[in-house]
Amino acid sequence: MKKTIITFFAVAWMVSFAACNETKKTGAENGSEAVETEVAAPEAPAPVEVAPAEALKAFQDFAKEYGEAFNNITKDPGKYTRLAGQVQEKVTGMERRKAELTPAQIKNYEKALKIITDVNSGGSKK
């Protein structure tokens, strides 16, 4: 009985390994040469460059939505969690673009950043 179970698991393991392999072998059924083809990984799309004003507007909208999600965390905790996972990426992206902003835009950026900071520290912001 043990030999049967061990044989079954060994065969199942080999089949799963073959199924997860990244290469495919194709060829004729008469035993001719097999051709290996690589499965191409999807390429990441090139980042689209947006104007600093548009990036700031998107960041402000994100900060407002993040604050509202925190205030309504009992209604939709999934939304808050999803937005919380994006905070670091959004802040880092705007920090890189901060040099392109005008002084008035920098003040608006700091207001939006304050909303995010308040939410992260546990306060609520509308």
C-alpha positions as a LaTeX table, in Angstrom:
\begin{tabular}{lrrr}
\hline
Residue & $x$ (\AA) & $y$ (\AA) & $z$ (\AA) \\
\hline
Met1 & 0.00 & 0.00 & 0.00 \\
Lys2 & 2.82 & 2.40 & 0.90 \\
Lys3 & 4.56 & 1.75 & $-2.42$ \\
Thr4 & 1.36 & 2.53 & $-4.31$ \\
Ile5 & 0.84 & 5.81 & $-2.46$ \\
Ile6 & 4.48 & 6.84 & $-2.87$ \\
Thr7 & 4.32 & 6.01 & $-6.59$ \\
Phe8 & 1.09 & 7.97 & $-6.98$ \\
Phe9 & 2.53 & 11.06 & $-5.26$ \\
Ala10 & 5.77 & 10.82 & $-7.24$ \\
Val11 & 3.82 & 10.71 & $-10.50$ \\
Ala12 & 1.59 & 13.59 & $-9.38$ \\
Trp13 & 4.64 & 15.63 & $-8.40$ \\
Met14 & 6.31 & 15.05 & $-11.78$ \\
Val15 & 3.12 & 15.96 & $-13.64$ \\
Ser16 & 2.72 & 19.17 & $-11.65$ \\
Phe17 & 6.36 & 20.05 & $-12.23$ \\
Ala18 & 5.96 & 19.54 & $-15.96$ \\
Ala19 & 2.80 & 21.64 & $-15.99$ \\
Cys20 & 4.52 & 24.52 & $-14.21$ \\
Asn21 & 7.58 & 24.48 & $-16.46$ \\
Glu22 & 8.03 & 27.74 & $-18.37$ \\
Thr23 & 8.96 & 26.13 & $-21.66$ \\
Lys24 & 6.79 & 24.24 & $-24.10$ \\
Lys25 & 8.04 & 21.51 & $-26.31$ \\
Thr26 & 6.33 & 21.08 & $-29.62$ \\
Gly27 & 7.14 & 18.71 & $-32.39$ \\
Ala28 & 5.74 & 16.22 & $-34.84$ \\
Glu29 & 4.32 & 12.98 & $-33.55$ \\
Asn30 & 6.71 & 10.89 & $-35.61$ \\
Gly31 & 9.58 & 11.66 & $-33.20$ \\
Ser32 & 11.23 & 14.46 & $-35.13$ \\
Glu33 & 13.19 & 17.18 & $-33.41$ \\
Ala34 & 11.33 & 19.02 & $-30.64$ \\
Val35 & 11.38 & 22.80 & $-30.70$ \\
Glu36 & 11.54 & 24.71 & $-27.43$ \\
Thr37 & 9.63 & 27.95 & $-27.21$ \\
Glu38 & 9.95 & 30.34 & $-24.29$ \\
Val39 & 6.80 & 31.75 & $-22.78$ \\
Ala40 & 7.27 & 35.50 & $-22.98$ \\
Ala41 & 6.60 & 37.45 & $-19.81$ \\
Pro42 & 4.28 & 40.39 & $-20.36$ \\
Glu43 & 6.15 & 43.65 & $-20.59$ \\
Ala44 & 5.28 & 46.44 & $-18.20$ \\
Pro45 & 3.79 & 49.44 & $-19.98$ \\
Ala46 & 6.04 & 52.46 & $-20.24$ \\
Pro47 & 5.16 & 55.13 & $-17.69$ \\
Val48 & 3.12 & 57.93 & $-19.16$ \\
Glu49 & 4.50 & 61.38 & $-18.39$ \\
Val50 & 1.88 & 63.83 & $-17.14$ \\
Ala51 & 2.11 & 67.52 & $-16.46$ \\
Pro52 & 2.99 & 68.57 & $-12.89$ \\
Ala53 & $-0.40$ & 70.26 & $-12.45$ \\
Glu54 & $-2.22$ & 67.06 & $-13.48$ \\
Ala55 & $-0.05$ & 64.96 & $-11.17$ \\
Leu56 & $-0.77$ & 67.36 & $-8.29$ \\
Lys57 & $-4.52$ & 67.23 & $-9.00$ \\
Ala58 & $-4.43$ & 63.42 & $-9.01$ \\
Phe59 & $-2.48$ & 63.44 & $-5.73$ \\
Gln60 & $-4.97$ & 65.83 & $-4.13$ \\
Asp61 & $-7.87$ & 63.64 & $-5.27$ \\
Phe62 & $-6.10$ & 60.59 & $-3.86$ \\
Ala63 & $-5.49$ & 62.32 & $-0.50$ \\
Lys64 & $-9.14$ & 63.39 & $-0.31$ \\
Glu65 & $-10.35$ & 59.88 & $-1.18$ \\
Tyr66 & $-7.92$ & 58.37 & 1.37 \\
Gly67 & $-9.23$ & 60.69 & 4.09 \\
Glu68 & $-12.84$ & 59.86 & 3.24 \\
Ala69 & $-12.04$ & 56.14 & 3.21 \\
Phe70 & $-10.54$ & 56.47 & 6.69 \\
Asn71 & $-13.61$ & 58.32 & 7.96 \\
Asn72 & $-15.85$ & 55.59 & 6.49 \\
Ile73 & $-13.62$ & 52.63 & 7.38 \\
Thr74 & $-16.48$ & 50.75 & 9.04 \\
Lys75 & $-18.57$ & 50.94 & 5.87 \\
Asp76 & $-15.86$ & 49.84 & 3.43 \\
Pro77 & $-12.63$ & 48.58 & 5.03 \\
Gly78 & $-11.47$ & 47.09 & 1.72 \\
Lys79 & $-11.31$ & 50.51 & 0.07 \\
Tyr80 & $-9.23$ & 51.91 & 2.92 \\
Thr81 & $-6.87$ & 48.95 & 2.78 \\
Arg82 & $-6.45$ & 49.28 & $-0.98$ \\
Leu83 & $-5.71$ & 53.00 & $-0.72$ \\
Ala84 & $-3.37$ & 52.51 & 2.24 \\
Gly85 & $-1.33$ & 50.16 & 0.08 \\
Gln86 & $-0.89$ & 52.91 & $-2.52$ \\
Val87 & 0.14 & 55.74 & $-0.16$ \\
Gln88 & 3.89 & 55.16 & $-0.26$ \\
Glu89 & 3.93 & 54.93 & $-4.05$ \\
Lys90 & 1.88 & 58.11 & $-4.49$ \\
Val91 & 3.92 & 60.15 & $-1.99$ \\
Thr92 & 7.21 & 58.98 & $-3.48$ \\
Gly93 & 6.02 & 59.85 & $-6.97$ \\
Met94 & 5.03 & 63.36 & $-5.93$ \\
Glu95 & 8.27 & 63.88 & $-4.00$ \\
Arg96 & 10.16 & 63.23 & $-7.23$ \\
Arg97 & 8.03 & 65.79 & $-9.06$ \\
Lys98 & 8.11 & 68.40 & $-6.29$ \\
Ala99 & 10.91 & 70.35 & $-8.00$ \\
Glu100 & 8.65 & 70.94 & $-11.02$ \\
Leu101 & 5.89 & 72.58 & $-8.97$ \\
Thr102 & 5.32 & 76.30 & $-8.51$ \\
Pro103 & 5.24 & 77.76 & $-4.97$ \\
Ala104 & 1.42 & 77.82 & $-5.00$ \\
Gln105 & 1.32 & 74.21 & $-6.14$ \\
Ile106 & 3.80 & 73.24 & $-3.42$ \\
Lys107 & 1.41 & 74.69 & $-0.80$ \\
Asn108 & $-1.43$ & 72.61 & $-2.26$ \\
Tyr109 & 0.84 & 69.56 & $-2.25$ \\
Glu110 & 1.69 & 70.12 & 1.41 \\
Lys111 & $-2.02$ & 70.41 & 2.29 \\
Ala112 & $-2.72$ & 67.09 & 0.59 \\
Leu113 & 0.31 & 65.52 & 2.25 \\
Lys114 & $-0.95$ & 66.75 & 5.63 \\
Ile115 & $-4.24$ & 64.92 & 5.04 \\
Ile116 & $-2.32$ & 61.70 & 4.38 \\
Thr117 & $-0.07$ & 62.26 & 7.39 \\
Asp118 & $-3.08$ & 62.91 & 9.65 \\
Val119 & $-4.77$ & 59.72 & 8.46 \\
Asn120 & $-1.59$ & 57.68 & 8.93 \\
Ser121 & $-1.22$ & 59.02 & 12.48 \\
Gly122 & $-4.76$ & 57.94 & 13.31 \\
Gly123 & $-6.64$ & 61.23 & 13.01 \\
Ser124 & $-9.52$ & 61.86 & 10.70 \\
Lys125 & $-9.51$ & 64.43 & 7.95 \\
Lys126 & $-12.29$ & 65.52 & 5.63 \\
\hline
\end{tabular}
